[in-house]
mmCIF file with all atom_site columns, C-alpha atoms and ligand atoms in Angstrom:
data_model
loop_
_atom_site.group_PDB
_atom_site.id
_atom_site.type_symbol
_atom_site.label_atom_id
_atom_site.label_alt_id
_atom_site.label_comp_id
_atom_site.label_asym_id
_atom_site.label_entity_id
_atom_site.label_seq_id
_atom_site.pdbx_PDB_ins_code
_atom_site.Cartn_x
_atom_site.Cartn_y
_atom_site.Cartn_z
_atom_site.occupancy
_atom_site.B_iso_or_equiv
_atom_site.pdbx_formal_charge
_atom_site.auth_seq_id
_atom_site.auth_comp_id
_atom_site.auth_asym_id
_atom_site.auth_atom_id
_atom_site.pdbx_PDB_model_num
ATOM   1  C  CA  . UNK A 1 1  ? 1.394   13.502  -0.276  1.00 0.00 ? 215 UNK A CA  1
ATOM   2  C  CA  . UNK A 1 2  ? 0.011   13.120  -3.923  1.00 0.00 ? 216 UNK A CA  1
ATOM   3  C  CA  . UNK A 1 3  ? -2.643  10.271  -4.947  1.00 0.00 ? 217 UNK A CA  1
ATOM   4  C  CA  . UNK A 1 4  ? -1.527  7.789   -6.580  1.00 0.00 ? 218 UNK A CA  1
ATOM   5  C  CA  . UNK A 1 5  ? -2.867  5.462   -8.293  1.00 0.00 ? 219 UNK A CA  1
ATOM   6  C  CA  . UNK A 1 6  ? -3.303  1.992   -6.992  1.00 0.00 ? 220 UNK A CA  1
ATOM   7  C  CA  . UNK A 1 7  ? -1.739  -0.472  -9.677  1.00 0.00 ? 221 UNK A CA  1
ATOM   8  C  CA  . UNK A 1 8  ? -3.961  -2.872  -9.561  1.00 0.00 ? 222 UNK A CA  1
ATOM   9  C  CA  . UNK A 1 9  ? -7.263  -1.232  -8.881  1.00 0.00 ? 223 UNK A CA  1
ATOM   10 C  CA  . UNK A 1 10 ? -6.542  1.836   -10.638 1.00 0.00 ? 224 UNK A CA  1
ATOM   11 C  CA  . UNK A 1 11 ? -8.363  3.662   -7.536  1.00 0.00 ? 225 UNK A CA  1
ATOM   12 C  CA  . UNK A 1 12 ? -6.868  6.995   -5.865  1.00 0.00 ? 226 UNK A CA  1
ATOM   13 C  CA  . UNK A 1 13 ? -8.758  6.645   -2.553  1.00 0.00 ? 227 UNK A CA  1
ATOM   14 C  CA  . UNK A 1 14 ? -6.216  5.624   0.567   1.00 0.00 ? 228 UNK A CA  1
ATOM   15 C  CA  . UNK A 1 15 ? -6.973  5.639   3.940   1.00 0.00 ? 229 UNK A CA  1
ATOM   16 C  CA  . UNK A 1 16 ? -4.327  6.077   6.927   1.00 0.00 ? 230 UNK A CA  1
ATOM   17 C  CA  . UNK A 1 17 ? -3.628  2.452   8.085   1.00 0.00 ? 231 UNK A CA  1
ATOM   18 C  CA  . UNK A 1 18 ? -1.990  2.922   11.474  1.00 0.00 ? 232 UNK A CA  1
ATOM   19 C  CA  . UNK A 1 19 ? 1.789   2.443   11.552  1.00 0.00 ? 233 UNK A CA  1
ATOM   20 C  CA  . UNK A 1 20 ? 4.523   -0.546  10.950  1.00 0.00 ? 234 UNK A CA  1
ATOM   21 C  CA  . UNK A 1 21 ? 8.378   0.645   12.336  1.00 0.00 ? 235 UNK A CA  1
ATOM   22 C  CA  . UNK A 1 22 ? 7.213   3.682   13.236  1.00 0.00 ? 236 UNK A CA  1
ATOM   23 C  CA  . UNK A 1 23 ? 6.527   4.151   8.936   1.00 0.00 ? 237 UNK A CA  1
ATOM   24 C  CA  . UNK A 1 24 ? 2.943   5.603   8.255   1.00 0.00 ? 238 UNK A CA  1
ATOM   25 C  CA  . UNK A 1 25 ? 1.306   3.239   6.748   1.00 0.00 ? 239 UNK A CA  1
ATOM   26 C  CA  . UNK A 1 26 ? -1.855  3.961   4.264   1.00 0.00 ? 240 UNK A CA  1
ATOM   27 C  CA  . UNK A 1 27 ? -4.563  1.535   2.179   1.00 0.00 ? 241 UNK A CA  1
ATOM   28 C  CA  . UNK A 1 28 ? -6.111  1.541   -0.749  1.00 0.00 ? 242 UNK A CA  1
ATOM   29 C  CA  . UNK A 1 29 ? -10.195 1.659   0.415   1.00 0.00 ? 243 UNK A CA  1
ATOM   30 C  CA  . UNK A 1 30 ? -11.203 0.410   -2.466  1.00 0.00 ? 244 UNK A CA  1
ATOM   31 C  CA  . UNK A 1 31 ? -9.152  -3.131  -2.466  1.00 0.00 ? 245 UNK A CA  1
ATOM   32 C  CA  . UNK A 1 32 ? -7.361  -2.678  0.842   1.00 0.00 ? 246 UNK A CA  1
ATOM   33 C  CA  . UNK A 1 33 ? -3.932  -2.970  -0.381  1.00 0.00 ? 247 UNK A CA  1
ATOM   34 C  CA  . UNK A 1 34 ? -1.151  -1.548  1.851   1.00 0.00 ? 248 UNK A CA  1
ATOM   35 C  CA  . UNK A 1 35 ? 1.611   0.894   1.220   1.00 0.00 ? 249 UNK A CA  1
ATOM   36 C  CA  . UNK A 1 36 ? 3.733   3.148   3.203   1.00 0.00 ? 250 UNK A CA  1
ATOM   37 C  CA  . UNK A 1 37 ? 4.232   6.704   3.374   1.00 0.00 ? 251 UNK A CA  1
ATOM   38 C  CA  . UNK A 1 38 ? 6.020   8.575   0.685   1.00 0.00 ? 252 UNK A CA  1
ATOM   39 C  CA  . UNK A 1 39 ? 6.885   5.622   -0.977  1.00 0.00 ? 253 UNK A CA  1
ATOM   40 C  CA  . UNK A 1 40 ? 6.648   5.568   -5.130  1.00 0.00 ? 254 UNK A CA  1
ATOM   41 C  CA  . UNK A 1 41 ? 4.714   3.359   -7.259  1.00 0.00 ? 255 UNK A CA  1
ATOM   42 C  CA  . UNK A 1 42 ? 8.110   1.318   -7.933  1.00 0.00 ? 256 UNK A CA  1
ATOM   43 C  CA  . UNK A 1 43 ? 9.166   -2.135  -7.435  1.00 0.00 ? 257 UNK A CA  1
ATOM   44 C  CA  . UNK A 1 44 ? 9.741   -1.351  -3.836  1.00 0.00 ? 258 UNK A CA  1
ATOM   45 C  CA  . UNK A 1 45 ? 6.207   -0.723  -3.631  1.00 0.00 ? 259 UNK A CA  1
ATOM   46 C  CA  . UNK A 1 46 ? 4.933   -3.815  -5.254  1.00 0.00 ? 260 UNK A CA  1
ATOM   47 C  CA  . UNK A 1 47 ? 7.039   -6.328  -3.306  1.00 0.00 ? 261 UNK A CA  1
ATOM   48 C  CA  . UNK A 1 48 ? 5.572   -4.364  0.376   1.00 0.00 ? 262 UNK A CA  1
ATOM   49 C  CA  . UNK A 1 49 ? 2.460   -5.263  -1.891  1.00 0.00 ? 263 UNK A CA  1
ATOM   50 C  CA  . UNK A 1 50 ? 3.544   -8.610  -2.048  1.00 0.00 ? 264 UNK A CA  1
ATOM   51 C  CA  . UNK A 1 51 ? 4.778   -8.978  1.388   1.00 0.00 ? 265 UNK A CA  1
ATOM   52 C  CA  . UNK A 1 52 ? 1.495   -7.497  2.416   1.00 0.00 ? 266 UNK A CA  1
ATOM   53 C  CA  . UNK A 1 53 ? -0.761  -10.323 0.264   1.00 0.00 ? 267 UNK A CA  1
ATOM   54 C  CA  . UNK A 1 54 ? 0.648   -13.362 1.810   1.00 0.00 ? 268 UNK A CA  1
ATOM   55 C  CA  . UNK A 1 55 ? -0.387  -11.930 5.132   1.00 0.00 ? 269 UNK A CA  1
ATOM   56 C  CA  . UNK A 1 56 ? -3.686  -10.996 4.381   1.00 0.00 ? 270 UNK A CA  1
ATOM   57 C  CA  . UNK A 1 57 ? -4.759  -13.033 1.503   1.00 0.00 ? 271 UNK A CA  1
ATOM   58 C  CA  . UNK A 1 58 ? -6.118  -9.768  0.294   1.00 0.00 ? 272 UNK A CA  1
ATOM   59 C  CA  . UNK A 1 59 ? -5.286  -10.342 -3.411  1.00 0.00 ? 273 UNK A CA  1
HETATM 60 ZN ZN1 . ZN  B 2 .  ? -6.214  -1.378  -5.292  1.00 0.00 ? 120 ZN  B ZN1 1
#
């Protein structure tokens, strides 16, 4: 898969972060921020983003 850009770090560095539904999921290293596999940097990205903060309070 490309790198892409976290949009709110701006940082291309993702780790593998296990799985969620059987969906790979990967992190941002540099601010921890969770998204799946293959997914775009759309809106469906930012809500999992979103979803993802208000379990973590990671943003
Ligand atoms: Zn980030």
């Amino acid at each position: 898969m490309n790198k892409k850009k976290c949009p709110r770090c701006g940082s291309p560095i993702t780790k593998r972060n296990g799985t969620r539904n059987g969906v790979q999921l990967y992190k941002y290293q540099a601010c921890g921020r969770q998204f799946r596999a293959g997914e775009k940097l759309s809106d469906e990205h930012l809500w999992y983003l979103y979803q993802d903060c208000k379990q973590t309070i990671a943003c």
